[in-house]
Amino acid sequence: MMMEHPVPGQGGRHRQTISYGQLPDISLSSRNALAREIKDARTIYRRQSLYTPERRSLQEVIRLNKLAWSGTFEKRGNS
């Protein structure tokens, strides 16, 4: 998941994500991969005391993914 960093310089929130510089985990379902990335983003924002203002944006990411990829994020079985 791409994340911004409002202050110029090295590093940034994107580099703090668990997926930064990693190959995608293709063993995860689309739903679980999205949930993992959202949970990771929430953790980063909470650590920086920014979760409350960013909460709606993360919910919008979920909504837009469900809209763009209809059926891909439906819950199946025990996943």
PDB file of C-alpha atoms in Angstrom:
ATOM      1  CA  MET A   1       0.000   0.000   0.000  1.00  0.00           C
ATOM      2  CA  MET A   2       1.359   3.405  -0.919  1.00  0.00           C
ATOM      3  CA  MET A   3       1.406   5.965   1.888  1.00  0.00           C
ATOM      4  CA  GLU A   4       2.326   9.625   1.840  1.00  0.00           C
ATOM      5  CA  HIS A   5       4.823  11.400   4.004  1.00  0.00           C
ATOM      6  CA  PRO A   6       4.035  15.101   4.471  1.00  0.00           C
ATOM      7  CA  VAL A   7       7.577  16.223   5.321  1.00  0.00           C
ATOM      8  CA  PRO A   8      10.303  16.126   2.640  1.00  0.00           C
ATOM      9  CA  GLY A   9      13.298  13.962   3.391  1.00  0.00           C
ATOM     10  CA  GLN A  10      14.336  10.358   3.659  1.00  0.00           C
ATOM     11  CA  GLY A  11      12.142   7.562   4.869  1.00  0.00           C
ATOM     12  CA  GLY A  12       8.455   8.169   5.145  1.00  0.00           C
ATOM     13  CA  ARG A  13       5.417   6.106   6.012  1.00  0.00           C
ATOM     14  CA  HIS A  14       5.609   3.942   2.912  1.00  0.00           C
ATOM     15  CA  ARG A  15       8.956   2.550   4.062  1.00  0.00           C
ATOM     16  CA  GLN A  16       7.378   1.630   7.408  1.00  0.00           C
ATOM     17  CA  THR A  17       4.807  -0.693   5.827  1.00  0.00           C
ATOM     18  CA  ILE A  18       5.265  -4.446   6.124  1.00  0.00           C
ATOM     19  CA  SER A  19       5.080  -4.807   2.354  1.00  0.00           C
ATOM     20  CA  TYR A  20       7.742  -2.225   1.488  1.00  0.00           C
ATOM     21  CA  GLY A  21      10.465  -3.832  -0.614  1.00  0.00           C
ATOM     22  CA  GLN A  22       8.812  -7.260  -0.374  1.00  0.00           C
ATOM     23  CA  LEU A  23       7.361  -9.523  -3.029  1.00  0.00           C
ATOM     24  CA  PRO A  24       3.577  -9.902  -2.741  1.00  0.00           C
ATOM     25  CA  ASP A  25       2.341 -12.793  -0.609  1.00  0.00           C
ATOM     26  CA  ILE A  26       0.338 -14.686  -3.225  1.00  0.00           C
ATOM     27  CA  SER A  27      -0.812 -17.226  -0.644  1.00  0.00           C
ATOM     28  CA  LEU A  28      -3.203 -14.597   0.780  1.00  0.00           C
ATOM     29  CA  SER A  29      -6.668 -14.058  -0.630  1.00  0.00           C
ATOM     30  CA  SER A  30      -7.355 -10.577  -1.992  1.00  0.00           C
ATOM     31  CA  ARG A  31      -9.570  -9.906   1.015  1.00  0.00           C
ATOM     32  CA  ASN A  32      -6.875 -10.951   3.501  1.00  0.00           C
ATOM     33  CA  ALA A  33      -4.147  -9.040   1.665  1.00  0.00           C
ATOM     34  CA  LEU A  34      -6.220  -5.843   1.757  1.00  0.00           C
ATOM     35  CA  ALA A  35      -7.077  -6.402   5.436  1.00  0.00           C
ATOM     36  CA  ARG A  36      -3.392  -6.921   6.253  1.00  0.00           C
ATOM     37  CA  GLU A  37      -2.375  -3.707   4.484  1.00  0.00           C
ATOM     38  CA  ILE A  38      -5.173  -1.675   6.113  1.00  0.00           C
ATOM     39  CA  LYS A  39      -4.265  -3.040   9.558  1.00  0.00           C
ATOM     40  CA  ASP A  40      -0.622  -2.140   8.934  1.00  0.00           C
ATOM     41  CA  ALA A  41      -1.558   1.407   7.856  1.00  0.00           C
ATOM     42  CA  ARG A  42      -3.754   1.813  10.956  1.00  0.00           C
ATOM     43  CA  THR A  43      -0.836   0.743  13.159  1.00  0.00           C
ATOM     44  CA  ILE A  44       1.497   3.276  11.529  1.00  0.00           C
ATOM     45  CA  TYR A  45      -1.048   6.111  11.791  1.00  0.00           C
ATOM     46  CA  ARG A  46      -1.834   5.236  15.430  1.00  0.00           C
ATOM     47  CA  ARG A  47       1.862   5.255  16.301  1.00  0.00           C
ATOM     48  CA  GLN A  48       2.016   8.806  14.908  1.00  0.00           C
ATOM     49  CA  SER A  49      -1.282   9.890  16.555  1.00  0.00           C
ATOM     50  CA  LEU A  50      -2.874  10.383  13.129  1.00  0.00           C
ATOM     51  CA  TYR A  51      -5.348   7.506  12.983  1.00  0.00           C
ATOM     52  CA  THR A  52      -8.509   9.478  13.786  1.00  0.00           C
ATOM     53  CA  PRO A  53      -8.143  11.936  10.874  1.00  0.00           C
ATOM     54  CA  GLU A  54      -7.078   9.135   8.486  1.00  0.00           C
ATOM     55  CA  ARG A  55      -9.753   6.618   9.490  1.00  0.00           C
ATOM     56  CA  ARG A  56     -12.282   7.710   6.866  1.00  0.00           C
ATOM     57  CA  SER A  57      -9.648   7.614   4.142  1.00  0.00           C
ATOM     58  CA  LEU A  58      -8.787   4.013   5.002  1.00  0.00           C
ATOM     59  CA  GLN A  59     -12.482   3.110   4.954  1.00  0.00           C
ATOM     60  CA  GLU A  60     -12.697   4.757   1.527  1.00  0.00           C
ATOM     61  CA  VAL A  61      -9.785   2.621   0.283  1.00  0.00           C
ATOM     62  CA  ILE A  62     -11.740  -0.490   1.283  1.00  0.00           C
ATOM     63  CA  ARG A  63     -14.942   0.789  -0.326  1.00  0.00           C
ATOM     64  CA  LEU A  64     -13.219   1.725  -3.595  1.00  0.00           C
ATOM     65  CA  ASN A  65     -11.468  -1.642  -3.817  1.00  0.00           C
ATOM     66  CA  LYS A  66     -14.769  -3.453  -3.320  1.00  0.00           C
ATOM     67  CA  LEU A  67     -16.387  -1.259  -5.960  1.00  0.00           C
ATOM     68  CA  ALA A  68     -13.584  -1.617  -8.513  1.00  0.00           C
ATOM     69  CA  TRP A  69     -13.129  -5.355  -8.015  1.00  0.00           C
ATOM     70  CA  SER A  70     -16.699  -6.519  -7.412  1.00  0.00           C
ATOM     71  CA  GLY A  71     -16.827 -10.026  -5.946  1.00  0.00           C
ATOM     72  CA  THR A  72     -13.085 -10.221  -5.274  1.00  0.00           C
ATOM     73  CA  PHE A  73     -13.344  -9.184  -1.626  1.00  0.00           C
ATOM     74  CA  GLU A  74     -16.387 -11.245  -0.642  1.00  0.00           C
ATOM     75  CA  LYS A  75     -15.955 -13.431   2.417  1.00  0.00           C
ATOM     76  CA  ARG A  76     -15.669 -17.095   1.459  1.00  0.00           C
ATOM     77  CA  GLY A  77     -15.706 -20.081   3.785  1.00  0.00           C
ATOM     78  CA  ASN A  78     -13.489 -19.673   6.833  1.00  0.00           C
ATOM     79  CA  SER A  79     -11.197 -16.989   5.375  1.00  0.00           C
TER      80      SER A  79
END
